[in-house]
Short mmCIF file of C-alpha atoms in Angstrom, two decimals:
data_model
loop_
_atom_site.label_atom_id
_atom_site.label_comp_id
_atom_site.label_asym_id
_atom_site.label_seq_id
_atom_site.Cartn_x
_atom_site.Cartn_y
_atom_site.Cartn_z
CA UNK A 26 98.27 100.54 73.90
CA UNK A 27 94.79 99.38 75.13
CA UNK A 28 93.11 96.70 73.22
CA UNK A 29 90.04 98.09 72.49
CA UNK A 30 90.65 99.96 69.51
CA UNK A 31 90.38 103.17 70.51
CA UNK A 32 94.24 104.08 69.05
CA UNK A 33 95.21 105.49 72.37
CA UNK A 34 98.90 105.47 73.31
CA UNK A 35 100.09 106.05 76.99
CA UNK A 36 103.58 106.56 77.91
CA UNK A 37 105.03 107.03 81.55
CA UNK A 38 108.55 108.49 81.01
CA UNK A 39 110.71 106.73 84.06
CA UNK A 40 113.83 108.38 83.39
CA UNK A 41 112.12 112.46 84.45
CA UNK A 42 111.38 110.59 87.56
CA UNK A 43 114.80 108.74 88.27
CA UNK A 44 113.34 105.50 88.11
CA UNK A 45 115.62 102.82 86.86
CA UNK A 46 113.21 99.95 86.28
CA UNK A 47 114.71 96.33 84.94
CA UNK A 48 113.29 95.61 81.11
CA UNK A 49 111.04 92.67 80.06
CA UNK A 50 114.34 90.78 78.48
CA UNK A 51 115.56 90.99 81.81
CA UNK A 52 112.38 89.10 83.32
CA UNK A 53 113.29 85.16 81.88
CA UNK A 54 116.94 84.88 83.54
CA UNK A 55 115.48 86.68 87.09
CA UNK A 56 112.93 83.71 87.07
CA UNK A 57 114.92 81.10 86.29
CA UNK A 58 117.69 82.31 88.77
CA UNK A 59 114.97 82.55 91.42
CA UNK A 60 114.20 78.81 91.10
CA UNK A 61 117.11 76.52 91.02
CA UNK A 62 115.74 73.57 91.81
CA UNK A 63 113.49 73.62 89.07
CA UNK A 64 113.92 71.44 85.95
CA UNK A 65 114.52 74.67 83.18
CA UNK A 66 115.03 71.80 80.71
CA UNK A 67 111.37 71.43 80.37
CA UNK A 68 109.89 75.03 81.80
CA UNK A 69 110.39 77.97 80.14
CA UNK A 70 108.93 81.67 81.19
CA UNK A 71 107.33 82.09 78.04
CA UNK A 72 105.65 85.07 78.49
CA UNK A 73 106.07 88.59 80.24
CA UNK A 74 102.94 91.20 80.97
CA UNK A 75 103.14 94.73 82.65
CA UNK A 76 100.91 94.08 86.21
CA UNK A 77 100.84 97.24 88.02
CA UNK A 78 99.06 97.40 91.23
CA UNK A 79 98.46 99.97 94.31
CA UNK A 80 100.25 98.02 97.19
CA UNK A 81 101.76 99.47 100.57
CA UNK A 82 100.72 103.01 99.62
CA UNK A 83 101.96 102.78 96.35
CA UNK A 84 102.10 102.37 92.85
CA UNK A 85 104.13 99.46 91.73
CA UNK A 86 105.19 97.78 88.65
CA UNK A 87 105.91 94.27 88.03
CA UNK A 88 105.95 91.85 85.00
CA UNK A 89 103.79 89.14 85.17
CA UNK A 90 105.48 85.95 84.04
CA UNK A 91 104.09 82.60 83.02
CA UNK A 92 105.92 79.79 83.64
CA UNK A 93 104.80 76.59 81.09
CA UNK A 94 105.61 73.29 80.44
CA UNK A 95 107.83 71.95 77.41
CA UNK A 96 108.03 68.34 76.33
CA UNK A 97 112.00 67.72 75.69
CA UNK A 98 111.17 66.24 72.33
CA UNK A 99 109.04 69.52 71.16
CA UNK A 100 109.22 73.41 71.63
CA UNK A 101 105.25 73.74 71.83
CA UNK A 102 104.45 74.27 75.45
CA UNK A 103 101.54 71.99 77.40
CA UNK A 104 98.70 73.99 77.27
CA UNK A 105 96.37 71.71 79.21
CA UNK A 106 98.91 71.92 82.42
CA UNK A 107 98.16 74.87 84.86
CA UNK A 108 101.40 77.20 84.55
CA UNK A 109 103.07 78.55 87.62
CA UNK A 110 103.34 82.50 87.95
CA UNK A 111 105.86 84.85 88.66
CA UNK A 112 105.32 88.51 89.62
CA UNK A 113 108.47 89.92 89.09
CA UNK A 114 109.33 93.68 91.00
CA UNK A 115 110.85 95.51 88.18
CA UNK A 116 112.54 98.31 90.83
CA UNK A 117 113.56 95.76 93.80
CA UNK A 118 114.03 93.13 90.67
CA UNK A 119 112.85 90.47 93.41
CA UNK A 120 110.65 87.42 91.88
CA UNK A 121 107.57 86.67 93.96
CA UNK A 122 106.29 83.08 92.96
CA UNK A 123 102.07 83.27 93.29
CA UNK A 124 99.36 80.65 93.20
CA UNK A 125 97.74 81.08 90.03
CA UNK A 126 94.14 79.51 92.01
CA UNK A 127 94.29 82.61 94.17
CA UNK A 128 94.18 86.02 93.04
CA UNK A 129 93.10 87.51 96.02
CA UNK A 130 95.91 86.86 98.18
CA UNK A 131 98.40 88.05 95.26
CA UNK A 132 99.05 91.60 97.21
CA UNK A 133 99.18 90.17 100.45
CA UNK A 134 102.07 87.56 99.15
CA UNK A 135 104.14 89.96 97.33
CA UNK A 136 103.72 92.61 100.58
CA UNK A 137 105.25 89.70 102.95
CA UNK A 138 107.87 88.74 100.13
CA UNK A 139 108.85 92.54 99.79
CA UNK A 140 107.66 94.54 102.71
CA UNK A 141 111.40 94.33 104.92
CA UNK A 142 112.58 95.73 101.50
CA UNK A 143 110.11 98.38 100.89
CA UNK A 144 110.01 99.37 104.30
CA UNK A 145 113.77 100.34 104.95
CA UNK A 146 114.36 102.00 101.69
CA UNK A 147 111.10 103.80 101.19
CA UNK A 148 110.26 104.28 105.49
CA UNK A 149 106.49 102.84 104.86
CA UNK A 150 104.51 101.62 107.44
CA UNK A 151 103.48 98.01 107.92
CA UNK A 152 100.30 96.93 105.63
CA UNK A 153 98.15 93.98 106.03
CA UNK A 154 98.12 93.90 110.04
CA UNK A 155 96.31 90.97 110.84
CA UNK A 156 93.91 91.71 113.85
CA UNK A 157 93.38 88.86 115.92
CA UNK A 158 89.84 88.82 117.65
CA UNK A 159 88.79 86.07 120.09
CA UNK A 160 85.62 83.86 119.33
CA UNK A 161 84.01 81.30 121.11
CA UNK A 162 85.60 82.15 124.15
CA UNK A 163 84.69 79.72 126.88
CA UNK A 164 85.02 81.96 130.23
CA UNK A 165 87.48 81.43 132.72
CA UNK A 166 85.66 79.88 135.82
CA UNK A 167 85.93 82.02 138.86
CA UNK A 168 86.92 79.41 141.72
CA UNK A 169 84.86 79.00 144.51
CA UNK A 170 86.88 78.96 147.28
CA UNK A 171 88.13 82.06 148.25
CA UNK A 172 90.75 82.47 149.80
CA UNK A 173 91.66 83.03 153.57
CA UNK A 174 94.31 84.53 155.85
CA UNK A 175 95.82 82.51 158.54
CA UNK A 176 93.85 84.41 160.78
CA UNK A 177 91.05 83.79 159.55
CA UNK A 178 91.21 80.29 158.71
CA UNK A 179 92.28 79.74 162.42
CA UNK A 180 88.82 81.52 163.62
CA UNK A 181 86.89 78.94 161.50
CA UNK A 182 88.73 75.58 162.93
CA UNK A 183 87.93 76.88 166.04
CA UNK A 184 84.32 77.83 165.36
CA UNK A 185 84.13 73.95 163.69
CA UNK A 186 85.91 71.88 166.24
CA UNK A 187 83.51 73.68 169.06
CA UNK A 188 80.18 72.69 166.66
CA UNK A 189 81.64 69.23 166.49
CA UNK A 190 82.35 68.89 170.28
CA UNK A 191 78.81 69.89 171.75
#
């Protein structure tokens, strides 16, 4: 339902497409189980949000999780602290930890978390190919001395030792 007010109502029906994607009460317990060395005792994934992007050729959804921190004396979460994110796959059901300071390099992080996975079970190409183009290039000197058969090289000790003895 879109937030504008506009009482619109879209529905994608998953099931006529043999889609079975993992729920939002699924989302907490893939996070947490993705990070064991965090201390759950005072982070919680407090929230979950449908993110559904165009990446590798296709449509995907994920759920958008927000990872914030709890004082162990109180259940209100810190809301001054910058919370970690989670972009959990809701098909592969793989959690993708981003940087919350850089947006822009969200589909290229999930594509090099996922793309081994994607690309054997759904026989996609490879995305994000990094061309490498050289700058600056210093040349490569060309050496001066070129060089000489043994004939040669005999013909000009000669041609020097009889310069040297007149």
């Amino acid at each position: 339902m879109p937030a504008d007010g506009s009482n619109a109502f879209y529905y994608y029906d998953h099931a006529s497409k043999k889609q079975g994607y993992a729920g939002v009460s699924a989302m907490p317990l893939k996070v947490i189980e993705s990070r064991k060395e965090f201390d759950w005792s005072v982070n919680k994934p407090v929230e979950f949000r449908p993110y559904i992007k165009d990446i590798a050729g296709r449509r995907r959804m994920f759920f958008l999780g927000t990872i914030s921190a709890i004082r162990e004396d109180s259940n209100n979460f810190d809301g001054s602290a910058t919370p970690d994110l989670a972009l959990v796959d809701s098909e592969y059901r793989d959690v993708v930890w981003i940087d919350v300071k850089h947006p822009s390099q969200w589909d290229k992080t999930v594509y090099d978390q996922l793309n081994e996975a994607w690309r054997s079970s759904e026989g996609i190409g490879k995305y994000f190919l990094e061309e490498t183009k050289q700058i600056d290039a210093v040349p490569q000197p060309i050496d001066s001395i070129k060089p000489m058969s043994n004939d040669e090289l005999l013909k000009q000790l000669q041609e020097e030792k009889k310069g040297i003895g007149n």
